[in-house]
XYZ file of C-alpha atoms in Angstrom:
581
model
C 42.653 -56.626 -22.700
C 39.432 -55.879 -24.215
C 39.219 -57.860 -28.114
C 37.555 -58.129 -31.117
C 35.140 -61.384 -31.593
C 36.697 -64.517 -33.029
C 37.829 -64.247 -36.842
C 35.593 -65.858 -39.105
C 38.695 -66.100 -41.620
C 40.241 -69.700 -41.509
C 43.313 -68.340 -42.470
C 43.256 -65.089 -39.415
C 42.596 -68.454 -37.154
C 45.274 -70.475 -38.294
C 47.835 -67.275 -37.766
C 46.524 -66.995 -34.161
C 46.618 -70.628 -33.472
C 50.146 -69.882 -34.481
C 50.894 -67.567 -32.171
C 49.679 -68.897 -29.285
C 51.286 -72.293 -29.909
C 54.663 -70.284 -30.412
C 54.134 -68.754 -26.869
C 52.988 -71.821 -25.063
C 55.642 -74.112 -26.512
C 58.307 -71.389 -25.506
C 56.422 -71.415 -22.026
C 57.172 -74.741 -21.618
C 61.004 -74.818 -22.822
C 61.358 -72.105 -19.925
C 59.742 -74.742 -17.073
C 61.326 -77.260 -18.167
C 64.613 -75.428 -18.330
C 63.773 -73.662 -14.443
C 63.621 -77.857 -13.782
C 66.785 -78.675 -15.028
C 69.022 -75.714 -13.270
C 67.339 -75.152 -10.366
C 69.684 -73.699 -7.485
C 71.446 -75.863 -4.986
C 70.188 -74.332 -2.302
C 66.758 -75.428 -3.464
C 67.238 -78.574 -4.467
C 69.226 -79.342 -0.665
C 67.062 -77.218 1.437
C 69.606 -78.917 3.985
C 71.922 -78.034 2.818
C 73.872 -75.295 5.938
C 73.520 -71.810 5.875
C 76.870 -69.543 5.567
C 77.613 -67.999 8.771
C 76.294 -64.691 9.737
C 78.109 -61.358 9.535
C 79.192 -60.073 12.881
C 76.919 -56.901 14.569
C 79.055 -53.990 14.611
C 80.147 -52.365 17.454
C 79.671 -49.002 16.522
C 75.904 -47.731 15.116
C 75.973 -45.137 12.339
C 75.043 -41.768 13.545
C 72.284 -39.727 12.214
C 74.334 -37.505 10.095
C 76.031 -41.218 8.510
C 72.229 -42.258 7.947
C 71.510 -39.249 5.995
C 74.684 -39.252 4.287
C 74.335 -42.201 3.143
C 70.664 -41.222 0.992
C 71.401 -41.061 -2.468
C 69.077 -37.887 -2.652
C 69.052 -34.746 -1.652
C 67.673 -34.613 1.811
C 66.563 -32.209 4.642
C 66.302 -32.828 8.228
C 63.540 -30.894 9.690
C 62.256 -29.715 12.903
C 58.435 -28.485 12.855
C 57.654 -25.237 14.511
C 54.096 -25.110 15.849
C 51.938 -22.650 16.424
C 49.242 -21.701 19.633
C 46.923 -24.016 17.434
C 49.114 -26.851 17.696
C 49.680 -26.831 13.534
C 53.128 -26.118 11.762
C 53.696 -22.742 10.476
C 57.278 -22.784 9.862
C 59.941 -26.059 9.634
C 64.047 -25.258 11.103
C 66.154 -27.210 8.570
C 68.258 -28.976 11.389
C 70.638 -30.698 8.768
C 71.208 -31.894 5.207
C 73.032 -34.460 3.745
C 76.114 -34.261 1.214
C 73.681 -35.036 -1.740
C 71.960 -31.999 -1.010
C 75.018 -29.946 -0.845
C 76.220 -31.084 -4.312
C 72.655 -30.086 -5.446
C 72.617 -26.655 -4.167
C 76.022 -26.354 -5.055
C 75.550 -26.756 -8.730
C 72.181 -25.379 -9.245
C 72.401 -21.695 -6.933
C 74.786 -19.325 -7.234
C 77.485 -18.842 -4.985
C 76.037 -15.518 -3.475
C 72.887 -17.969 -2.092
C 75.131 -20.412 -0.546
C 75.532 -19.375 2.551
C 72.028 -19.280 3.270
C 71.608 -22.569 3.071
C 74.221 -23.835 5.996
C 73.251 -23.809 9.787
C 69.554 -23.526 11.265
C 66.943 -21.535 9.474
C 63.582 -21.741 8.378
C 63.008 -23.512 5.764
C 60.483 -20.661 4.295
C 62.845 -18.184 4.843
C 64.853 -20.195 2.505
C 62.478 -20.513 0.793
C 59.362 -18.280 0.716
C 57.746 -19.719 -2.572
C 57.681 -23.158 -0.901
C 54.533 -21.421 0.902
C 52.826 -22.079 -2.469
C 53.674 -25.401 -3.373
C 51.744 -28.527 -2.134
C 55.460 -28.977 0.242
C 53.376 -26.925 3.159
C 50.441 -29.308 2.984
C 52.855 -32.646 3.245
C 54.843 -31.412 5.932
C 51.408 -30.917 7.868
C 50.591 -34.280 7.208
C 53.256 -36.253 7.468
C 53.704 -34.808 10.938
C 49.969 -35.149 11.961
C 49.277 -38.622 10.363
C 52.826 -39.913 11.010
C 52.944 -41.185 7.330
C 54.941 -40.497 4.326
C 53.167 -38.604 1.882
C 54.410 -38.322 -1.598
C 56.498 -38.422 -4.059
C 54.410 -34.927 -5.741
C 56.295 -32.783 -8.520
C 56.967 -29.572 -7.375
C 58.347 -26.260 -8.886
C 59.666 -23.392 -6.701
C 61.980 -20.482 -6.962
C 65.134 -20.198 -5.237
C 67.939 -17.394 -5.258
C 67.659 -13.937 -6.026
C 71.202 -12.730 -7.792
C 71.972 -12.974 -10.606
C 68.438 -14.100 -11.070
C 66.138 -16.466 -9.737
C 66.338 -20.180 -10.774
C 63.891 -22.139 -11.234
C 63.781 -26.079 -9.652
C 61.703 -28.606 -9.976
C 61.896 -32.060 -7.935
C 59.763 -34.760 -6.755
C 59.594 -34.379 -3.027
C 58.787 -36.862 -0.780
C 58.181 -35.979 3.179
C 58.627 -38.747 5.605
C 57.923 -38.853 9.829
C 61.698 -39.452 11.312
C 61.137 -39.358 15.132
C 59.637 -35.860 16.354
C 61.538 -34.923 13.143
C 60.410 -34.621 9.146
C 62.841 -35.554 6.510
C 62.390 -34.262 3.748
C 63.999 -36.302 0.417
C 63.926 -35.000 -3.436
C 64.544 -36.391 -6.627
C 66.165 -33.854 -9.011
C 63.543 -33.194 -11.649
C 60.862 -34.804 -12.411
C 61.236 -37.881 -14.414
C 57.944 -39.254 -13.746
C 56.521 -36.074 -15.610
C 59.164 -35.844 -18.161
C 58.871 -39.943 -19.097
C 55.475 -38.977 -19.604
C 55.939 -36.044 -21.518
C 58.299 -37.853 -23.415
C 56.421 -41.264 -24.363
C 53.149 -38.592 -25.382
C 55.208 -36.029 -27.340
C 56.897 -39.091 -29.711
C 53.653 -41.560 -29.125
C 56.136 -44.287 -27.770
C 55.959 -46.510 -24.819
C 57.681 -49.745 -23.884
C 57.073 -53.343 -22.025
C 58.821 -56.546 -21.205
C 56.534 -59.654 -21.295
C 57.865 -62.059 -18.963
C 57.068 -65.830 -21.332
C 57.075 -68.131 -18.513
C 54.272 -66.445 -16.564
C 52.928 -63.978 -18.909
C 53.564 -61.434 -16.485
C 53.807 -57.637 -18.115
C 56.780 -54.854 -16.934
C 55.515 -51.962 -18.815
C 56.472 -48.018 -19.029
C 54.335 -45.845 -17.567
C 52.111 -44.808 -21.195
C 51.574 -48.345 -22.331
C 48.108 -48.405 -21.469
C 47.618 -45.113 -23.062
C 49.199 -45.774 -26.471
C 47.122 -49.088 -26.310
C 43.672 -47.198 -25.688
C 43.455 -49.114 -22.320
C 42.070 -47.849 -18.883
C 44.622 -46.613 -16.601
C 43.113 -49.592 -13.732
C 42.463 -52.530 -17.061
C 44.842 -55.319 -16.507
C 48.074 -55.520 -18.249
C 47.520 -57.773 -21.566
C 49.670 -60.683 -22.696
C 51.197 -61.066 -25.672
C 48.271 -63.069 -26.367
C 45.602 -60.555 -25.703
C 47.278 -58.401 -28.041
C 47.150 -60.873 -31.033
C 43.624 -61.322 -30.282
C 43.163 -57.299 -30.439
C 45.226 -56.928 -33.954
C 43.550 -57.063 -37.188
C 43.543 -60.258 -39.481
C 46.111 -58.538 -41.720
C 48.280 -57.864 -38.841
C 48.720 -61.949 -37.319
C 51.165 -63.082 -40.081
C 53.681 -59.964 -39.290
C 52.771 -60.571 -35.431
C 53.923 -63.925 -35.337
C 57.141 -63.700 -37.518
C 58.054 -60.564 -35.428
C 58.053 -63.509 -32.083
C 59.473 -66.258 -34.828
C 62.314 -64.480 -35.060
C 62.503 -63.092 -31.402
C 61.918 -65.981 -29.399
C 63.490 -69.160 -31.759
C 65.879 -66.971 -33.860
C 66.747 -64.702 -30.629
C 67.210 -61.585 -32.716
C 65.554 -58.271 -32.809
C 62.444 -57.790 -35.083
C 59.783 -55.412 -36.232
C 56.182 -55.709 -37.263
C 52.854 -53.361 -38.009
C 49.792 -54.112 -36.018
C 46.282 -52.388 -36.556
C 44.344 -52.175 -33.680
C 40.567 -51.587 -35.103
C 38.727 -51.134 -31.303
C 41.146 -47.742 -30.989
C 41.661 -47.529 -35.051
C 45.536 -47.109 -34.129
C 48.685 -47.888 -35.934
C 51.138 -49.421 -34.170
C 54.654 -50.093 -34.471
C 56.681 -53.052 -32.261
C 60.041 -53.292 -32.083
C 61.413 -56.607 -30.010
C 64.623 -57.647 -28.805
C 64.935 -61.194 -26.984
C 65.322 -60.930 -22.962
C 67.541 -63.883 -21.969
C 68.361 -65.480 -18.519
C 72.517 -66.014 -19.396
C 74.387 -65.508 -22.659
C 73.555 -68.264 -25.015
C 70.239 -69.744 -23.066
C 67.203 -69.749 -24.306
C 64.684 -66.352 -24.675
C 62.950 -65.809 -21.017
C 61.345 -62.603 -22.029
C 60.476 -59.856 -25.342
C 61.461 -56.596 -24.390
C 59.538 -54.302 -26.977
C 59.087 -50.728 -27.689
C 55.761 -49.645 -28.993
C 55.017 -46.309 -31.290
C 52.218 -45.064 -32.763
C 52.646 -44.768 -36.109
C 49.042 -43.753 -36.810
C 49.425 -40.515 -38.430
C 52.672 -41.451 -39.990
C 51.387 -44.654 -42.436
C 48.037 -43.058 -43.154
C 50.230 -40.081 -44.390
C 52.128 -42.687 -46.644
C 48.905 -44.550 -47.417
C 47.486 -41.106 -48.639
C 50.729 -40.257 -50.315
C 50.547 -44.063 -52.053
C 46.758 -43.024 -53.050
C 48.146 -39.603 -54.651
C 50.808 -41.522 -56.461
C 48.398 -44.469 -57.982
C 46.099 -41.686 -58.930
C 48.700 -39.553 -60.011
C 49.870 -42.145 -62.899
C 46.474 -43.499 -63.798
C 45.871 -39.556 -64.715
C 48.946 -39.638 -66.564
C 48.383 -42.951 -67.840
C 44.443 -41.608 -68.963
C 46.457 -38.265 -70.156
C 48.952 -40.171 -72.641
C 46.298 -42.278 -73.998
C 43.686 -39.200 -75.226
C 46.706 -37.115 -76.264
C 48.280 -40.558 -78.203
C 44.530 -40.967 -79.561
C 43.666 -37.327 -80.430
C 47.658 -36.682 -81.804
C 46.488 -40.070 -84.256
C 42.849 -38.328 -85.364
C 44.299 -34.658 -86.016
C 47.869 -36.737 -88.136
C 44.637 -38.263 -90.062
C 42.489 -35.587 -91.038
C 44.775 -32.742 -90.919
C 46.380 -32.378 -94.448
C 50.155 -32.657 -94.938
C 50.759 -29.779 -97.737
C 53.065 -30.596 -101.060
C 52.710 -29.109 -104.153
C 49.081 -29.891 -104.928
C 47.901 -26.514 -105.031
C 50.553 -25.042 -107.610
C 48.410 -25.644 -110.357
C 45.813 -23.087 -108.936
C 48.777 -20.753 -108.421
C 48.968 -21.262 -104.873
C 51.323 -22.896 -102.546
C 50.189 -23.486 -98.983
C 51.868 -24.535 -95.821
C 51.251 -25.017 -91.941
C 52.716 -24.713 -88.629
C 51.361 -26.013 -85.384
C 52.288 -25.913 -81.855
C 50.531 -27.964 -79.141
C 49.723 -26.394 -75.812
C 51.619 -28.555 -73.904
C 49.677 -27.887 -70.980
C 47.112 -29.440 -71.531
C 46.939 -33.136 -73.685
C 49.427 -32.079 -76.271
C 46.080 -30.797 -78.795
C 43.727 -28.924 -79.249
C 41.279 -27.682 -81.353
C 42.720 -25.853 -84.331
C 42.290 -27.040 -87.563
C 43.053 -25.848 -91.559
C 42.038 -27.560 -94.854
C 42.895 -26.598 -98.357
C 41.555 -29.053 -101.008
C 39.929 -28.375 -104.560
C 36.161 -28.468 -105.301
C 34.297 -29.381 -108.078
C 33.684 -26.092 -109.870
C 37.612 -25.721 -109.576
C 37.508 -22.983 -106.800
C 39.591 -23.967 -104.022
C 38.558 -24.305 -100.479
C 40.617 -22.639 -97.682
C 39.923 -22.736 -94.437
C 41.015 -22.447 -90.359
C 38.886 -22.832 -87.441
C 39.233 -23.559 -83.362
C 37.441 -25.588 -81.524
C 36.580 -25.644 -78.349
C 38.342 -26.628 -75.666
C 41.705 -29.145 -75.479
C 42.555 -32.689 -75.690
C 40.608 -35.445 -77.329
C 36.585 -33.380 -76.861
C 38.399 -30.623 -79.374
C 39.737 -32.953 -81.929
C 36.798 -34.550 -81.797
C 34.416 -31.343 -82.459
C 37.347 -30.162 -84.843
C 37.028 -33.135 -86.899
C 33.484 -32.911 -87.019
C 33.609 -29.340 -87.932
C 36.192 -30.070 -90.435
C 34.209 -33.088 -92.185
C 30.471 -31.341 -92.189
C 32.518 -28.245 -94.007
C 33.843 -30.571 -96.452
C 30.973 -32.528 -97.127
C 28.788 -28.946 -97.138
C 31.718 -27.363 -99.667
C 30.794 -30.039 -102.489
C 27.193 -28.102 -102.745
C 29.297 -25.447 -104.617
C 27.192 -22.733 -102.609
C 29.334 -19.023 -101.881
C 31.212 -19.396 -98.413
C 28.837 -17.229 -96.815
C 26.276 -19.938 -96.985
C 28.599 -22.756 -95.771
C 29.481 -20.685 -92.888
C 25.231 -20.563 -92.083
C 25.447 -24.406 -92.371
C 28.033 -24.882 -90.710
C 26.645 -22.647 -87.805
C 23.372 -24.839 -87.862
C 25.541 -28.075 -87.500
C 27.513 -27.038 -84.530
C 24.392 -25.688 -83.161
C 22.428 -28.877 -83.365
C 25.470 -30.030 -81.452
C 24.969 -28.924 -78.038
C 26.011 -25.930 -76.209
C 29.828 -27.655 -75.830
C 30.415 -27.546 -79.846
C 31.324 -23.791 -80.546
C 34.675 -22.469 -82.650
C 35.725 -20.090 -84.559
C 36.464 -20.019 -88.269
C 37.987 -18.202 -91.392
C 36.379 -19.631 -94.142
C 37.455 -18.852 -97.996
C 37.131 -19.687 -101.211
C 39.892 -18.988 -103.948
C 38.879 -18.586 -107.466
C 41.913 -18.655 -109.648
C 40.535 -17.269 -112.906
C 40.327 -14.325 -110.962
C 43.068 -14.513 -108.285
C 40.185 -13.797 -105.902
C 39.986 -14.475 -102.268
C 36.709 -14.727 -100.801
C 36.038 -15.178 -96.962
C 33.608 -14.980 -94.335
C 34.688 -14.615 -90.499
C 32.946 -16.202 -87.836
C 34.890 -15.056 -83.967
C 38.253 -15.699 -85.265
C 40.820 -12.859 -85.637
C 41.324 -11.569 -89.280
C 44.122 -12.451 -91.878
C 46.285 -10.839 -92.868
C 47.834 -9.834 -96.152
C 51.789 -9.506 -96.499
C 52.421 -7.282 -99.676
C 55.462 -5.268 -100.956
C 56.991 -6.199 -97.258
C 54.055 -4.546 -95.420
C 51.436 -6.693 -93.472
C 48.062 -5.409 -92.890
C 45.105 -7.200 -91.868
C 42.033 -7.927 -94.186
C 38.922 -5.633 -93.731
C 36.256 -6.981 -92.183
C 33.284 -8.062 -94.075
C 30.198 -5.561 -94.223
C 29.186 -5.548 -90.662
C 31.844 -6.680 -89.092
C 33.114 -10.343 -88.048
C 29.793 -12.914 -87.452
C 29.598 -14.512 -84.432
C 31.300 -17.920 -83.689
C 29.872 -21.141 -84.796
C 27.310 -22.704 -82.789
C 26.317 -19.827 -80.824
C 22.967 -18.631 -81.917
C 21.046 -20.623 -84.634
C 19.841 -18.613 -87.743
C 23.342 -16.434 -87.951
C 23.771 -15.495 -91.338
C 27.183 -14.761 -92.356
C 28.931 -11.619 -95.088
C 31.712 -12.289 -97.501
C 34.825 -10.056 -97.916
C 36.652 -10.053 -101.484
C 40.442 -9.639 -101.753
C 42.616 -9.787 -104.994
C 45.752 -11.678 -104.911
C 48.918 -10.687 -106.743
C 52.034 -12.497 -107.186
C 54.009 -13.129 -104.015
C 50.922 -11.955 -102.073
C 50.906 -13.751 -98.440
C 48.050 -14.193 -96.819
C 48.207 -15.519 -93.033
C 45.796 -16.882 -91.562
C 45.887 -18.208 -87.513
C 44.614 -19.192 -84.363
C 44.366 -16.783 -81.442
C 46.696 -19.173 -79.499
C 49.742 -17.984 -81.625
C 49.023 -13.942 -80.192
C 46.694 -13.930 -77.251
C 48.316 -12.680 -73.974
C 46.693 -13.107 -70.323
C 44.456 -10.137 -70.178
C 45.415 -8.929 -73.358
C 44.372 -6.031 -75.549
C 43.089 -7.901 -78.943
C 44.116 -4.566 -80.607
C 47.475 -4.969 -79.304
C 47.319 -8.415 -80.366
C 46.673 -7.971 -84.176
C 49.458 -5.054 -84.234
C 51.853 -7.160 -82.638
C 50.986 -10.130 -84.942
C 51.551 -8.232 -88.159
C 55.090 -6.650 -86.588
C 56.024 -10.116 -86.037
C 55.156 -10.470 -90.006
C 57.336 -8.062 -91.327
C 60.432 -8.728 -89.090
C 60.307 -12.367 -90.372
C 59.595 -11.282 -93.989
C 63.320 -8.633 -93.600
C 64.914 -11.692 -91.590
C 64.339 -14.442 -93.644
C 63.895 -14.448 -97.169
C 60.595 -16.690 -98.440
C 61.856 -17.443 -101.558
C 59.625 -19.064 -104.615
C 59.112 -22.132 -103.349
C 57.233 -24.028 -101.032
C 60.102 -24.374 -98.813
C 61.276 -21.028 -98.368
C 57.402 -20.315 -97.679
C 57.256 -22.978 -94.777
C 60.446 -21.036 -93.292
C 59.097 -17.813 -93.026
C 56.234 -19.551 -91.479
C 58.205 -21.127 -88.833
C 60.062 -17.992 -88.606
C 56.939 -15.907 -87.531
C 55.729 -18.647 -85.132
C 58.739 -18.594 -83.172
C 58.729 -14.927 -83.152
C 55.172 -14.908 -81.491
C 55.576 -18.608 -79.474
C 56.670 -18.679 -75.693
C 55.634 -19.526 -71.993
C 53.316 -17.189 -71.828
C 51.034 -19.281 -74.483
C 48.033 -20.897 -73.017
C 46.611 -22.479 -75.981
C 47.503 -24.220 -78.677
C 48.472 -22.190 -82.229
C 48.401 -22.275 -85.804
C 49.241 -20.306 -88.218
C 48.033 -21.623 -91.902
C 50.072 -19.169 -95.170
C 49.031 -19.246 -98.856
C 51.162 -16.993 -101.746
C 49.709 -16.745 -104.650
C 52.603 -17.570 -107.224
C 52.656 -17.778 -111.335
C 51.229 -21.387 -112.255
C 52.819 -23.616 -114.636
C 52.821 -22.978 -118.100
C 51.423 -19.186 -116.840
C 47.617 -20.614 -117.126
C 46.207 -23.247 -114.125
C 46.308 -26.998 -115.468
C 43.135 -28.994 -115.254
């Protein structure tokens, strides 16, 4: 059997050493035990002979001969014609084997056709076709047997024709032809059968190393139909390094332990799989192992579908694995710079509270962010703003966003020209750093609300049980931050009563797949108003963070494909009726 080289690896030559010590030594335990118990009649070849039987009397007839086949047979007399070859063949008798074929495969109206002399291709008129017509011819002219051939051919006409299939042999008997079948044709089916299921089988015969295998064992092992049958041997020498260790348990246990084993090899020369399953071949219960009796099946497809399936699962956790590690980190940066609302802001008249809802799609966050915090001229920033994308890039950019604004805020410039700077930082950023934004400013000597939009949907304002959204500043919403350098940015002005609630939120909370944004705003501020009449707000903070939750879960669902917030402020009396410095 054709091999690789020699292994360089100490350890691959130790393993084969191994394995061919195991088979020699057991090589040797089988001479030495052919020694010990070898038959009387060998070791006395003087031993007498028994007497012989007597001759019979009577010779078995020519029907008894036939009879006595175990196949179904024919006896046939050739016809010839004026050129001395054989157009036709008389079937001049059959045997019982044949009967008990044609019995059980024709139906009873065909029968008859069969018994006495006739020609066999009246019988039979699609044996014209078949390579029968061409053996008869030969086995007659050559006086040799030729076959066994498969052959199909239809028989019968009512109730409908059956098909048969055989391998036929055709042998020279006298001036006669006999003509034997086996029923089907195992030959073709064993070989159908080892291909469909990519198994074969062999017995390796330890004492000479001689091989009994099935007829695809060559095939399966990528071998020449002429190459010579390999030894156990040759096939350890045609395995892979990482296949010797298996190899020589699987004989460990078959030859020494006489009981059935299993191993893997890899055959690199055919890059083939293959799977051998060995039982121990002994010469008399109890003796020692003359033989391994194996079957063989290629596995090939099947472990490189597992090996695949192995890579998909590995790959599968170490994305999960990378997945709960950003979300772990980015759920850690958004807990530390997003604020956790109390009652800070009641001193400006304000309370303030947030809801937020993960798309849990993605890594559990995203990009929406809110801050509320005082400056130093005593307005009050207010703010909320999506970033870009999900997972850890968006609380990244968030944070940054969130940050520059603060840092830009302490300038005390209008909101219109933190919104420019703002722009100009995320545009400095790359063409990856855009969101939108609500930014405002609350000035509580005047209950006044002003805000500049840049992309993000409008808030709205829940009064007297109605919500409505803001207007727009003077020419409309500005673009989104980061798209176009040089944007400058309008302010809108809105005066706040007491119990005024003003909502502000991401588009995550409303937007639909292919959704009208229309549609969205009206079915935002509906939302709104059937949370205001189903749960009552309150005074406090509390009651305020309800509602809030309330409206969320209104608007939240399946369908969501982002994350959502939704950030509310009510303006409420202060303290004292005046804001405390």
């Amino acid at each position: 059997m054709d091999h690789l080289p020699p292994v360089p690896d100490a350890r691959a030559r130790l393993e084969l050493g191994a394995i061919k010590g195991l088979l020699q030594a057991q090589r040797r335990r089988i001479r030495s035990y052919t020694r010990d118990h070898r038959p009387d009649l060998e070791a006395a070849p003087d031993a007498p002979c028994p007497a012989p039987v007597a001759s019979p009397s009577v010779s078995p007839t020519g029907q008894q001969v036939l009879d006595a086949l175990p196949v179904p047979a024919l006896l046939l007399t050739p016809v010839l014609g004026d050129d001395g070859e054989i157009v036709d063949a008389l079937c001049a008798s059959h045997n019982a084997a044949a009967v008990a074929y044609v019995s059980e495969r024709l139906p009873e109206s065909a029968l008859s056709r069969w018994w006495g002399t006739a020609s066999l291709y009246a019988r039979f008129p699609s044996l014209r076709r078949t390579p029968v017509a061409g053996m008869i011819n030969r086995a007659y002219r050559e006086r040799a047997s030729q076959g066994p051939e498969a052959v199909e051919w239809v028989a019968g006409d009512a109730p409908g024709p059956v098909r048969l299939v055989a391998e036929v042999r055709v042998s020279p008997c006298g001036d006669q032809l006999l003509l034997d079948w086996q029923p089907g044709n195992l030959h073709r089916m064993a070989t159908a059968a080892q291909r469909l299921v990519r198994t074969c089988w062999a017995e390796w015969n330890l004492g000479d190393d001689g091989v009994e295998p099935s007829l695809g064992f060559r095939q399966l092992l990528g071998l020449a139909d002429d190459a010579p049958l390999p030894t156990l041997s040759d096939v350890a020498d045609a395995v892979t390094a990482d296949s010797l260790p298996g190899f020589y348990q699987m004989l460990y246990d078959v030859i020494l332990r006489k009981r059935t084993a299993d191993c893997t090899l890899r055959m690199p020369r055919i890059d083939r799989i293959t799977r051998l399953t060995a039982e121990p071949v002994r010469i008399a219960p109890g003796s020692l192992v003359w033989g391994v009796r194996a079957v063989l099946t290629d596995v090939t497809a099947e472990q490189r579908r597992r090996e695949s399936a192995r890579r998909a699962e590995r790959e599968v956790l170490h994305q999960r694995r990378q997945a709960r590690t950003i979300r772990e980190v980015a759920e850690a940066l958004r807990e530390a710079v997003l604020p956790h609302f109390h009652d800070e802001l009641a001193a400006y008249g304000l309370q303030a509270t947030a809801v937020y809802r993960p798309d849990a799609r993605e890594a559990g966050v995203g990009g929406d962010w809110y801050k509320a915090r005082k400056l130093p001229d005593d307005r009050l920033l207010i703010a909320l703003g999506d970033a870009r994308g999900h997972g850890l890039s968006a609380v990244t950019l968030m944070a940054k966003l969130r940050y520059a604004l603060a840092g830009l805020a302490y300038t005390e410039q209008p909101v219109e020209q933190l919104a420019y700077w703002l722009n100009e930082t995320a545009c400095a950023d790359g063409i990856e750093s855009t969101a939108t934004a609500v930014i405002a400013s609350y000035h509580p000597e005047r209950q006044l609300l002003r805000w500049v939009c840049a992309g993000h949907p409008c808030p709205a304002l829940v009064r007297d049980g109605r919500a409505t959204s803001l207007p727009f500043p003077d020419g409309g919403p500005g673009l989104p931050l980061g798209v176009l350098p040089g944007t400058c940015y309008t302010a809108a002005e809105t005066s706040l009563r007491i119990g005024d609630i003003v909502l502000m939120y991401s588009d995550g909370l409303t937007e639909r797949r292919d959704s009208d944004p229309d549609l969205d705003t009206r079915r935002f501020l509906e939302a709104a108003e059937s949370a205001l009449r189903s749960s009552d707000p309150g005074t406090d903070r509390e009651g305020l963070h309800a509602y809030a939750e309330n409206l969320v879960a209104r608007l939240d669902g399946p369908h969501r494909a982002d994350d959502a917030t939704l950030l509310a402020l009510r303006r409420v009396e202060p303290p004292g009726g005046a804001r405390r410095h």
